[in-house]
Short mmCIF file of C-alpha atoms in Angstrom, two decimals:
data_model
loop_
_atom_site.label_atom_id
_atom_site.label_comp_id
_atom_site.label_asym_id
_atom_site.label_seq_id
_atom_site.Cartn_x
_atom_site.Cartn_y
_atom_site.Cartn_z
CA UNK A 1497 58.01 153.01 7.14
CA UNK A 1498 54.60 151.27 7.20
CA UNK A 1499 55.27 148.24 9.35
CA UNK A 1500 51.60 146.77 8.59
CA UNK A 1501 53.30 145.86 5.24
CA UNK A 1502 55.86 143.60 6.55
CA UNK A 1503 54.15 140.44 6.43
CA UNK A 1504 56.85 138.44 8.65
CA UNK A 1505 56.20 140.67 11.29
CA UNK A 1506 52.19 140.71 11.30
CA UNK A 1507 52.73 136.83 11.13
CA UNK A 1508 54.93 136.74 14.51
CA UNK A 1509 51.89 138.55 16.33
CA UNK A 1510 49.54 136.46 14.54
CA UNK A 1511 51.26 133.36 16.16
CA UNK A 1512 52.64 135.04 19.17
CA UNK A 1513 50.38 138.07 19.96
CA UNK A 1514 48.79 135.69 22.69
CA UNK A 1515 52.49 135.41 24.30
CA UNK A 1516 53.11 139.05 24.07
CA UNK A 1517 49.90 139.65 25.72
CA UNK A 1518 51.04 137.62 28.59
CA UNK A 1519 54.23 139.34 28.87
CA UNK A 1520 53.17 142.35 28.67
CA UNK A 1521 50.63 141.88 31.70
CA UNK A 1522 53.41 139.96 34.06
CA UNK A 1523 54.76 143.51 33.29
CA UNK A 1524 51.67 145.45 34.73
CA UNK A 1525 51.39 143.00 37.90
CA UNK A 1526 55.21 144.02 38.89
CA UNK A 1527 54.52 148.05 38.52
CA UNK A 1528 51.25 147.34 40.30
CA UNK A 1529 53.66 146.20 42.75
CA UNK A 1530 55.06 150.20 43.55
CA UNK A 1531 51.69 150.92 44.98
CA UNK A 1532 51.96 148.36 47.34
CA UNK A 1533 55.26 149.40 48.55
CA UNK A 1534 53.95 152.82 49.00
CA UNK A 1535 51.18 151.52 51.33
CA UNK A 1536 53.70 149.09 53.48
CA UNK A 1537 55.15 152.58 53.98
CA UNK A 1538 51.84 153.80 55.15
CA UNK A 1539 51.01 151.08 57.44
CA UNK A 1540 54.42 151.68 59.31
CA UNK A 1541 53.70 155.54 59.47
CA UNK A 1542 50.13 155.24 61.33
CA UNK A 1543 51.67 152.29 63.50
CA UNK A 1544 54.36 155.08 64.67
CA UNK A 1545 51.67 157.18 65.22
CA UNK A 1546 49.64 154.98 67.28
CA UNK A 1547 52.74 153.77 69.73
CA UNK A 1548 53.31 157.89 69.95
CA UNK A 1549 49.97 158.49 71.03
CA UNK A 1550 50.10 155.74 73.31
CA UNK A 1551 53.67 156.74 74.85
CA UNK A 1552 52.09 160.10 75.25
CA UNK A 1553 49.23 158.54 77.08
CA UNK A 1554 51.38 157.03 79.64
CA UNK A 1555 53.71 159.79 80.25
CA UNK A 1556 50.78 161.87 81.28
CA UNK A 1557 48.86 158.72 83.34
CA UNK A 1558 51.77 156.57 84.34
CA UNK A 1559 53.92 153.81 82.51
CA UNK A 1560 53.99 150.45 83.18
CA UNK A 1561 54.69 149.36 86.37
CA UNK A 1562 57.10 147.14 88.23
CA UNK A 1563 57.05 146.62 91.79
CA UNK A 1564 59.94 145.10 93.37
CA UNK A 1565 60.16 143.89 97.34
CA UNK A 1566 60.08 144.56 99.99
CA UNK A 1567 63.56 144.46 100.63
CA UNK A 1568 65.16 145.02 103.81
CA UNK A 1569 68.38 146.99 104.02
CA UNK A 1570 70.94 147.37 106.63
CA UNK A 1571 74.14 148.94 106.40
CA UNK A 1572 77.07 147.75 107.84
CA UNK A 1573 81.14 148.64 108.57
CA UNK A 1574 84.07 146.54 106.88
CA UNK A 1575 87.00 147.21 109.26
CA UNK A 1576 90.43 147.24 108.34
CA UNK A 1577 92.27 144.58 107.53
CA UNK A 1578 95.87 143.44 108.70
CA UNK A 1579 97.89 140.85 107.20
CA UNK A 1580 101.74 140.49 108.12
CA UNK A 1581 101.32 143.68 110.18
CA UNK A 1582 100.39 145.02 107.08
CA UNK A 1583 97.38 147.75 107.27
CA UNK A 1584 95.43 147.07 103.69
CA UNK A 1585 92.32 149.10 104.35
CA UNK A 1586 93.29 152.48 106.18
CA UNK A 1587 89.56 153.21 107.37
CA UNK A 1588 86.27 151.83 107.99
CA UNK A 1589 84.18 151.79 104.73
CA UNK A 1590 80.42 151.45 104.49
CA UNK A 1591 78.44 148.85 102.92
CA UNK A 1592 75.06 147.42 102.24
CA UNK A 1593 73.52 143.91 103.12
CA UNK A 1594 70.22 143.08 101.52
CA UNK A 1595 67.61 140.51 103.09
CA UNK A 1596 64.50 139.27 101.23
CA UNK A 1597 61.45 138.05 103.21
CA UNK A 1598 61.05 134.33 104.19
CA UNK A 1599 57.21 134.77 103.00
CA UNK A 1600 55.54 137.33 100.09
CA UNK A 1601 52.27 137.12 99.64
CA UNK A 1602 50.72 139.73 96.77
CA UNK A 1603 47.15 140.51 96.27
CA UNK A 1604 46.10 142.88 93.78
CA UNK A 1605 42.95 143.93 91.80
CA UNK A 1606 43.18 146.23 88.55
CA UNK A 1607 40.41 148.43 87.90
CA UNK A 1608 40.85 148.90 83.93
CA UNK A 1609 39.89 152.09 81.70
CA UNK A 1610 40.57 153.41 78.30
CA UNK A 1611 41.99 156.27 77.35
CA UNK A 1612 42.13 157.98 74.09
CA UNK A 1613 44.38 159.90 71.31
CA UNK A 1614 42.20 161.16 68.66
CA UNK A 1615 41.18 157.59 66.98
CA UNK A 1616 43.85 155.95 69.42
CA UNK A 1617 43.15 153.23 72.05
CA UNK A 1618 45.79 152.94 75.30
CA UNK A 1619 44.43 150.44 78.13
CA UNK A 1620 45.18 152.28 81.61
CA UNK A 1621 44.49 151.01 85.32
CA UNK A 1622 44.14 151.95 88.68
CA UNK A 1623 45.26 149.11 90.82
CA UNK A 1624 44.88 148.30 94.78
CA UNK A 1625 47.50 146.05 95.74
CA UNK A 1626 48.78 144.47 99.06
CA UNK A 1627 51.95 142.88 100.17
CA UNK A 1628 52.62 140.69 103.04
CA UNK A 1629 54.85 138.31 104.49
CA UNK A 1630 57.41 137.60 106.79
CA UNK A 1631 61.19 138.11 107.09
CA UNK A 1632 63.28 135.33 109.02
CA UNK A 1633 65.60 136.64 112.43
CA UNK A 1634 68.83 138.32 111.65
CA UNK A 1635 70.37 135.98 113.88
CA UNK A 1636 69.18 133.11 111.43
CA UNK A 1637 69.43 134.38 107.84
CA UNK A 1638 71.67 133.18 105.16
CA UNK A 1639 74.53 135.19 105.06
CA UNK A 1640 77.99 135.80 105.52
CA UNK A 1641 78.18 139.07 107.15
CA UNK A 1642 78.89 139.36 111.18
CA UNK A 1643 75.60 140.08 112.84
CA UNK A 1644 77.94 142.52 114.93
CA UNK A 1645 79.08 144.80 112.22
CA UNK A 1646 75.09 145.08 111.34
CA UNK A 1647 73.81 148.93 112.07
CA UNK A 1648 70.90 147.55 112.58
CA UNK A 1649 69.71 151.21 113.82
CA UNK A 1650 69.50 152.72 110.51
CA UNK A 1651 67.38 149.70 108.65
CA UNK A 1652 65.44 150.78 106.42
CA UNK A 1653 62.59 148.27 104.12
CA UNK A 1654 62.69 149.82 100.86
CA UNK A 1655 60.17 148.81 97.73
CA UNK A 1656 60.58 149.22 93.95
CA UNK A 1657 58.24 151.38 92.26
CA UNK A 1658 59.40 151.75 88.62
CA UNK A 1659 57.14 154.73 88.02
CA UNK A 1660 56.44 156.75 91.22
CA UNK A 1661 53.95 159.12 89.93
CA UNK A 1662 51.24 156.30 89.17
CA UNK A 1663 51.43 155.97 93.56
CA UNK A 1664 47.91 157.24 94.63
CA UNK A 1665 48.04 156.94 98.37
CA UNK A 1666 50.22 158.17 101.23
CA UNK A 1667 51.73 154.40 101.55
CA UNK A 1668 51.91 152.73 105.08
CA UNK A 1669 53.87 150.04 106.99
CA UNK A 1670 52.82 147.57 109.05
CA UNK A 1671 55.55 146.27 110.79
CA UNK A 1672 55.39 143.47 113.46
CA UNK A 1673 51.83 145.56 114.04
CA UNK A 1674 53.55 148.79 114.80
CA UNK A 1675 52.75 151.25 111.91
CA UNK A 1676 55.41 153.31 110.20
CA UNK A 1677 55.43 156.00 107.09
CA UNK A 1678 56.74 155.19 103.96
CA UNK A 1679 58.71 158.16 102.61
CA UNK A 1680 60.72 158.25 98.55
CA UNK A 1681 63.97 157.32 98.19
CA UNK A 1682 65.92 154.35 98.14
CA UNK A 1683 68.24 153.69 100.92
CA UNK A 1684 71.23 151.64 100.25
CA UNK A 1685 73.28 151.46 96.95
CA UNK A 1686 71.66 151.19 93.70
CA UNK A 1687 69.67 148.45 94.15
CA UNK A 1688 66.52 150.61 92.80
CA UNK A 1689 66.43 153.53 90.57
CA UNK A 1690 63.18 154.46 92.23
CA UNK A 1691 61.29 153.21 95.12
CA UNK A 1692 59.74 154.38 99.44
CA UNK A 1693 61.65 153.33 102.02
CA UNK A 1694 60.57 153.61 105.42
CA UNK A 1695 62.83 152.69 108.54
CA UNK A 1696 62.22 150.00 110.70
CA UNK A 1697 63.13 148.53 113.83
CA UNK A 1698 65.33 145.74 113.61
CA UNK A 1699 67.82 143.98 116.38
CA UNK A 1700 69.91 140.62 115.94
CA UNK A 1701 68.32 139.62 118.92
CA UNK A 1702 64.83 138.84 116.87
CA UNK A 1703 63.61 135.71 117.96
CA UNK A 1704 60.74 134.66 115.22
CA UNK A 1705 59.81 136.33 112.03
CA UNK A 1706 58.95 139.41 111.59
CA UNK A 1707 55.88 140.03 110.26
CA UNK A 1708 55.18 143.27 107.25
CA UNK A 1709 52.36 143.96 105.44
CA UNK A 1710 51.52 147.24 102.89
CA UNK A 1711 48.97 148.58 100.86
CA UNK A 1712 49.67 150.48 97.53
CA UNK A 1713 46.80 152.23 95.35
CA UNK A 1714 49.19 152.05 91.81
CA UNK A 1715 47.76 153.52 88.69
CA UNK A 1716 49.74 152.30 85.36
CA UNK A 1717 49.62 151.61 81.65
CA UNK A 1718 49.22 148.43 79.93
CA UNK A 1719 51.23 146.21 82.07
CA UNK A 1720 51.70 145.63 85.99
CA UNK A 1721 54.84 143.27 87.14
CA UNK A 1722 56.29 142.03 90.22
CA UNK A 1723 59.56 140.62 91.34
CA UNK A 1724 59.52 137.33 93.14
CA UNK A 1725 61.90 138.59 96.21
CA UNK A 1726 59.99 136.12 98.91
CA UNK A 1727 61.58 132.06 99.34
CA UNK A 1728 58.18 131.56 98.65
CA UNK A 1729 56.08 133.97 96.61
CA UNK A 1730 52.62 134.12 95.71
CA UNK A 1731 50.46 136.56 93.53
CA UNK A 1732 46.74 136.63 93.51
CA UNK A 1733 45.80 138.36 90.63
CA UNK A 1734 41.93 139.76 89.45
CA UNK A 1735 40.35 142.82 87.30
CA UNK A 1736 37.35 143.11 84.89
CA UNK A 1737 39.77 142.93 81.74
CA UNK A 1738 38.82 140.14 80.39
CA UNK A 1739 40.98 139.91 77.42
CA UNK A 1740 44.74 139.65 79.47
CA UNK A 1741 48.28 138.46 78.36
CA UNK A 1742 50.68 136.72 80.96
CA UNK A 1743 53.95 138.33 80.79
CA UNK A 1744 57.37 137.67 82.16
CA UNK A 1745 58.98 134.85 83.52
CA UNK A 1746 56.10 132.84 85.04
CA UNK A 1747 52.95 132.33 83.63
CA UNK A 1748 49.91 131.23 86.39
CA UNK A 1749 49.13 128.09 88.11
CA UNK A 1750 45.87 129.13 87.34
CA UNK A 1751 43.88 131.13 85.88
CA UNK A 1752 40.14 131.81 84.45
CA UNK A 1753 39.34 133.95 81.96
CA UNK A 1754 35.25 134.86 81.09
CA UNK A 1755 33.47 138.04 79.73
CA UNK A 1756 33.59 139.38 83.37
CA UNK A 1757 37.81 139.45 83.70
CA UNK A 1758 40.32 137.26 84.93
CA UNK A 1759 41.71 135.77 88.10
CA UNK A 1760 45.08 134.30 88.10
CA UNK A 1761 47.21 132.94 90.98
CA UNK A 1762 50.91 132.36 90.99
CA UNK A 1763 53.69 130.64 93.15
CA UNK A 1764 57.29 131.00 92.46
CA UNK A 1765 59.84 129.75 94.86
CA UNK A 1766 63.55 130.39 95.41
CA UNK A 1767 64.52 127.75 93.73
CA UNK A 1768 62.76 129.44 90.55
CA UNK A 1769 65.03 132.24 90.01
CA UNK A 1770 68.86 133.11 90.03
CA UNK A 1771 69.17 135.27 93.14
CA UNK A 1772 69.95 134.78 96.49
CA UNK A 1773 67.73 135.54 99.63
CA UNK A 1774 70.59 138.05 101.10
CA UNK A 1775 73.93 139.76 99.59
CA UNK A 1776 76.14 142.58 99.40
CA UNK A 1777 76.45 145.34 97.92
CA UNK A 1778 79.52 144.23 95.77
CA UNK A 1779 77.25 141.51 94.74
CA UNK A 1780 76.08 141.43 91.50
CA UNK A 1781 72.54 140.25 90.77
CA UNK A 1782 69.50 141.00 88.22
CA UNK A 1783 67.10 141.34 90.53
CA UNK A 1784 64.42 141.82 88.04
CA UNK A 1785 65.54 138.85 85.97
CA UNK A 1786 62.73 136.84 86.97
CA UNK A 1787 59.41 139.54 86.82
CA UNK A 1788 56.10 138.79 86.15
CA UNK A 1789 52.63 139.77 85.43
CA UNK A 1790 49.53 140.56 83.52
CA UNK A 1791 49.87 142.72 80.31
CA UNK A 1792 45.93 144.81 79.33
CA UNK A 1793 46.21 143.00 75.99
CA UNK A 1794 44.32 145.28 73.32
CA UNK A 1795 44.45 143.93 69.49
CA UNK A 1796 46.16 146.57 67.46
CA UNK A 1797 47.44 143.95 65.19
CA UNK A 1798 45.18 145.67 62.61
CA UNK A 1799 48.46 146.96 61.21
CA UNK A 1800 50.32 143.84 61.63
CA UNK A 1801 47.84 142.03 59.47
CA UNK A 1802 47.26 144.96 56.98
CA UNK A 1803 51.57 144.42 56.78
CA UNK A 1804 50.50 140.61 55.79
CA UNK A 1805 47.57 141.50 53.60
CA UNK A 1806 49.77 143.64 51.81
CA UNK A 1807 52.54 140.67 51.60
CA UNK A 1808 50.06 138.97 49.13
CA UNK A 1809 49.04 141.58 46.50
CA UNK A 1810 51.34 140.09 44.28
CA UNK A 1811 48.89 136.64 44.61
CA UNK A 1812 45.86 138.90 44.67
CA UNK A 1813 46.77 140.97 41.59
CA UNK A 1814 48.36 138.07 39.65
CA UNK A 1815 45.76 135.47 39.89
CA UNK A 1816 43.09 137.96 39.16
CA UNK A 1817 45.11 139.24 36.11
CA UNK A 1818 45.45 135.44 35.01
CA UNK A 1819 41.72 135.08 35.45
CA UNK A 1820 40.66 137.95 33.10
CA UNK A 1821 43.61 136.51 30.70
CA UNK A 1822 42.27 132.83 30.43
CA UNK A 1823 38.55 134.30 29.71
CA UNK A 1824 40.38 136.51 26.93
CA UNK A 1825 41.96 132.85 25.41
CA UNK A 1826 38.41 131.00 26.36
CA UNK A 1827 35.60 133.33 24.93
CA UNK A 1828 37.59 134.70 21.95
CA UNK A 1829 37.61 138.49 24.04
CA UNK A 1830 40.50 141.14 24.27
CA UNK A 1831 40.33 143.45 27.16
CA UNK A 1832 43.11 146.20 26.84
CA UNK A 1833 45.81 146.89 29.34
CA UNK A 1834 44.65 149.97 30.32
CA UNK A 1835 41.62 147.93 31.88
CA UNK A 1836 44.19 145.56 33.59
CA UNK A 1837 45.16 148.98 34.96
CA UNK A 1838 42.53 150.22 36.17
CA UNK A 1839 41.70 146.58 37.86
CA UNK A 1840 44.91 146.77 39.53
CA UNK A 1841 44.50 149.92 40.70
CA UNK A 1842 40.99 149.03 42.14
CA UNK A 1843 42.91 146.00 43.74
CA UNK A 1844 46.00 148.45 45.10
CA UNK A 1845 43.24 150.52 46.87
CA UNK A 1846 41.15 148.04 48.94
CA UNK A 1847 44.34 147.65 50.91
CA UNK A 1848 44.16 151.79 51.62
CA UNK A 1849 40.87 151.22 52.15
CA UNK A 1850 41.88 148.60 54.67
CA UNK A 1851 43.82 150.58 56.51
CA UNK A 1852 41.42 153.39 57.05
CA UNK A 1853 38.68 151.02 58.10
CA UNK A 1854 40.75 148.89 60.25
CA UNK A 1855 41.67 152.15 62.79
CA UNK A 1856 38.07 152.70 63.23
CA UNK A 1857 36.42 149.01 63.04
CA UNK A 1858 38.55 146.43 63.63
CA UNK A 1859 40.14 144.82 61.17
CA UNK A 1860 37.63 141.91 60.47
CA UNK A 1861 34.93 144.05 60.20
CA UNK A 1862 36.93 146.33 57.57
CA UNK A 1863 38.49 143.36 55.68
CA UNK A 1864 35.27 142.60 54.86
CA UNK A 1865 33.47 145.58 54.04
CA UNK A 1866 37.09 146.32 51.97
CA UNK A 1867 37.23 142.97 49.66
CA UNK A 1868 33.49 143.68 49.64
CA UNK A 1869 33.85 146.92 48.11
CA UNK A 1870 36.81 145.97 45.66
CA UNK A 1871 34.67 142.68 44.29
CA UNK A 1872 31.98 144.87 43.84
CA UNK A 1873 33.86 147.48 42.04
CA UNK A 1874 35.30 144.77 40.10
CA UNK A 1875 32.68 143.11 39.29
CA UNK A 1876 30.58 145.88 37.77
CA UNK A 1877 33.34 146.62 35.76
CA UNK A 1878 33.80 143.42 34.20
CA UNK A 1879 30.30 143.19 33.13
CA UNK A 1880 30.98 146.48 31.34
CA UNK A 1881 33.80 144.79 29.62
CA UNK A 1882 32.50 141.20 28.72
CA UNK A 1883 29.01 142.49 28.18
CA UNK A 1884 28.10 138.97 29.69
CA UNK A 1885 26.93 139.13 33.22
CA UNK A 1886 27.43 135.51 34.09
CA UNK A 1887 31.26 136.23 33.49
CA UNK A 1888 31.40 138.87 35.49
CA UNK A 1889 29.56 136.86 38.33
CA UNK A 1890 32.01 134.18 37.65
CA UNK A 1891 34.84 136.73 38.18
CA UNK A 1892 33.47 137.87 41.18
CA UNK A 1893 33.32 134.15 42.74
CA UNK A 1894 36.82 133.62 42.02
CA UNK A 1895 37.40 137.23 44.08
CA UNK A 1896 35.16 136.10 46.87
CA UNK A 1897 37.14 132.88 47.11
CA UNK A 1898 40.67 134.32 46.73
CA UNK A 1899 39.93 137.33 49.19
CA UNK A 1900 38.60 134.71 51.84
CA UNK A 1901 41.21 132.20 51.21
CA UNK A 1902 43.54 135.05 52.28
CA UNK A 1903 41.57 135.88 55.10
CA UNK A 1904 41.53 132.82 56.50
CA UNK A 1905 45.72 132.77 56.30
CA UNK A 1906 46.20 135.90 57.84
CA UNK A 1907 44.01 134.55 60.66
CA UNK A 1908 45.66 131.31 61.04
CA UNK A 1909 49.08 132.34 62.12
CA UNK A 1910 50.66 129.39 63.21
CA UNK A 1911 49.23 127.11 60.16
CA UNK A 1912 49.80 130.02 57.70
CA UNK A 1913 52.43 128.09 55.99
CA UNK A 1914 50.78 125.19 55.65
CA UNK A 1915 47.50 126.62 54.38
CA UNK A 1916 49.02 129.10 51.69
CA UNK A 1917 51.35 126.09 50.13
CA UNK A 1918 48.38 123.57 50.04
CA UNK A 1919 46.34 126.56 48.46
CA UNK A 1920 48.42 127.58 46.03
CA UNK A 1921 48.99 124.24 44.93
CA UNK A 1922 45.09 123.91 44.57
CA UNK A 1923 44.86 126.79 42.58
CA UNK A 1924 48.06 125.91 40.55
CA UNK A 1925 45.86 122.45 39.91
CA UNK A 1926 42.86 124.92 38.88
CA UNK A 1927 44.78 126.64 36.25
CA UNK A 1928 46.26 123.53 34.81
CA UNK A 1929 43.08 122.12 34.38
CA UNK A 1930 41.52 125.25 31.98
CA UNK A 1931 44.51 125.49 30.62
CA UNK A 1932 44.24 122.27 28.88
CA UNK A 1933 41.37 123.61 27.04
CA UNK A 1934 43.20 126.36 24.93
CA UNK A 1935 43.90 125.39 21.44
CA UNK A 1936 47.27 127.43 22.04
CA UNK A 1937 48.19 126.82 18.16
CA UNK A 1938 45.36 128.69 17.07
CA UNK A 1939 45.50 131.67 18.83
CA UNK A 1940 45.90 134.82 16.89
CA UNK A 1941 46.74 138.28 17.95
CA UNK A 1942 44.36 139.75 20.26
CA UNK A 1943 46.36 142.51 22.22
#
C-alpha cells in the first residue's frame, strides 16, 4: 500500500517530522558511542604495552631500588630453661639480635639516562651513594638480651639491596677506620631477601661509638628508596633530573627544583617510624614500613588523559550534533543522517588520531594538531553542506571552543569538576537562549 496517500500520516510528520528528526539523531550519538568503546579498549592495550616494555627495560638494567641499613647482626644462644626442676628447652637454640646505628647519614647523586623500547621511554640511573654513621656500645644499647650470651665473634653488618645486579662496584667497609670486604648474603634470619654482609669486629667491651661508613655505585630504574634504620637519619639527595616525584613515607625538608635537577635533603628520626632501634629475631617488624625517596617522574599520562578525552565524546558528539540540528530549525536546511554519520565518524577518529600522536609528541602537542585536524575536516565539510561559508566558520568556532573547553578540563585535574558543571551549565544557558527563537509550531517535516 501507498502510504503517501494516507493523509493522517503525512500530517503527523508534517507536525512532528522535526521531533522525529531529533530522535532519530539522539539515536546516532549513542551508536557513535561503540566506537568510542572500541578505542578505550585501545588506549588500555598500548598502555600494557608501554609498562611491558618498560618492565623489560628494567629486568635487563636493574629495577627499582631499595636500600635498607646498615644493620648490625649478632647471633646469640637461648639456654635452657628450668622451672620446678622442670627442663622446658632440652638444648641451646640459636637466635638473632639486630642493632641499628645511633647516626645514618646518606649522600647520594643519580646520574639519569633514557632508555628505549621501540617508541617507549623508561628513565634509568646510575647512582653513587654513601652511608655513614655511628652505632652506640653494646654495653649501652637498648635491649633486652644478656650482653654475655652475645657471639659477638661472628657479627656480621649486613645492608639491603633489593636488586643486587644494579651493584656496580666491589663494595667496601669502613669500620672504626679498619677496612673490610663486603661479600652477598644476608646473615641472620630473614630480615632481607637480598643484601652484602661483611663481618666485623665487635666486643661488649666498646667504649664509644663505633664509627662505619660505605660507598655503593647502584644503577636502577625509575625509583631509588631508603629505609630510615639510624635514631637519627638524614638523606642528601641531588641528580640532573629535573622533573622528580617524592615517594614514600617522607617527603623533604627541602628541596629545589630548576632546569638543571634537584637537590633534596631529609631528616627522619626514631620517633618517625614504628620500629625499634634493636630486636629479636622472634620480633616482628616492617622494616620497610617507613621508605623513602625520589621517583624519575616521566609523563606518560598521555594515555591517562586520552582515557578522559575519550570520557567526553558523548559531550563532543552530542553538542556538535545539536549544533548542526538548531542551524537545520534556524536557516530552513535539512542535512541527512548519513552526514551526521560521517561527522561522527570524523569526531570518533580524532581520538585515534590522538592516540597515535600522543606516543610520539606528547599529548599537548597532539591534542592540538588532533582537534585541529577534526575542525578542519569538519569544517570543510559543512561548507559543502550549507553552501554558506560563514556557517561553516560559525561551526568551526563552536568546535574550537568546545575542543578547548575540554582541554582545559583534562588539564585541570583537581578543578575538573568544578569547571565541567559550570561549563555545561553555560552551554545549557547557550542553547536555551537560540532555542527561544524556533517557531516550533511551524516546523514541517524536514528529515
Amino acid at each position: 500500500m501507498d502510504t503517501t496517500q494516507l493523509p493522517g500520516k503525512n500530517n503527523f510528520f508534517q507536525k512532528y517530522g522535526y521531533a522525529v528528526k531529533a530522535v532519530l539523531i539522539g539515536v546516532l550519538v549513542l551508536m557513535l558511542l561503540i566506537p568510542t568503546v572500541m578505542i578505550m579498549a585501545i588506549i588500555n592495550e598500548r598502555e600494557s604495552r608501554h609498562n611491558e616494555a618498560a618492565a623489560e627495560i628494567s629486568d635487563r638494567w636493574a629495577k627499582e631500588q631499595t636500600i635498607t641499613g646498615p644493620v648490625l647482626i649478632i647471633p646469640y644462644i637461648i639456654k635452657p630453661v628450668s622451672v620446678a626442676d622442670s627442663t622446658v628447652r632440652q638444648e641451646n637454640r640459636l637466635s638473632y639480635a639486630y642493632f641499628l646505628p645511633e647516626t645514618l647519614d646518606i649522600n647520594g647523586n643519580i646520574l639519569p639516562e633514557i632508555r628505549k623500547r621501540g617508541i617507549y621511554q623508561v628513565p634509568v640511573y646510575n647512582s653513587n651513594i654513601r652511608l655513614s654513621g655511628s652505632f652506640k656500645p653494646l654495653s649501652s644499647a637498648d635491649q633486652t638480651i644478656p650482653t654475655e650470651v652475645l657471639i659477638t665473634k661472628d657479627a656480621y653488618l649486613v645492608i639491603g639491596v633489593s636488586d643486587m645486579r644494579g651493584i656496580g662496584n666491589q663494595v667496601q667497609l669502613q669500620w672504626n677506620g679498619q677496612p673490610l670486604a663486603f661479600n652477598p648474603g644476608t646473615a641472620g634470619g630473614n630480615l632481607f631477601t637480598n643484601g652484602i654482609q661483611a663481618k666485623v669486629p665487635v666486643t661488649v667491651t666498646d667504649s664509644g661509638n663505633v664509627h662505619f661508613s660505605v660507598n655503593i655505585a647502584l644503577k636502577g630504574s625509575g625509583q631509588i628508596s631508603f629505609s630510615p634504620v639510624g635514631k637519627t637519619t638524614r638523606l642528601q639527595m641531588a641528580s640532573s633530573w629535573n622533573s622528580p616525584s617524592f615517594a614514600g613515607a617522607f617527603l623533604p625538608e627541602k628541596h629545589q627544583i630548576d632546569d638543571k635537577g634537584f637537590n633534596a635533603s631529609w631528616l627522619v628520626t626514631n620517633m618517625n617510624r614504628s620500629f625499634p632501634q634493636s630486636w629479636q629475631l622472634n620480633d616482628k617488624y616492617d622494616i620497610h614500613s617507613a621508605d623513602f625517596g625520589v621517583k624519575l617522574y616521566m609523563s606518560v599520562d598521555g594515555y591517562q588523559k586520552s582515557m578522559r578525552a575519550v570520557k567526553y565524546a558523548i559531550l563532543i558528539i552530542g553538542l556538535t550534533f545539536l549544533v548542526f540540528y538548531f542551524i537545520e530549525l534556524l536557516q530552513h536546511q535539512s542535512v541527512h543522517p548519513l552526514q551526521y554519520i560521517l561527522i561522527g565518524l570524523a569526531l570518533c577518529i580524532f581520538y585515534t588520531l590522538l592516540i597515535a600522536l600522543a606516543e610520539q609528541l606528547g599529548f599537548n602537542i597532539a591534542y592540538l594538531i588532533a582537534a585541529s585536524l577534526t575542525i578542519g575536516l569538519v569544517t570543510l565539510y559543512t561548507a559543502s553542506v550549507f553552501t554558506n561559508k560563514w556557517t561553516s566558520f560559525g561551526i568551526g568556532g563552536a568546535m574550537l571552543t568546545l575542543y578547548g573547553f575540554i582541554f582545559i578540563i583534562i588539564r585541570s585535574e583537581d578543578q575538573a569538576l568544578l569547571m565541567g558543571s559550570l561549563g555545561l551549565f553555560i552551554i545549557l544557558a547557550i542553547v536555551m537562549f537560540f532555542s527561544r527563537k524556533i517557531k516550533w509550531d511551524t516546523l514541517g517535516a524536514r528529515i
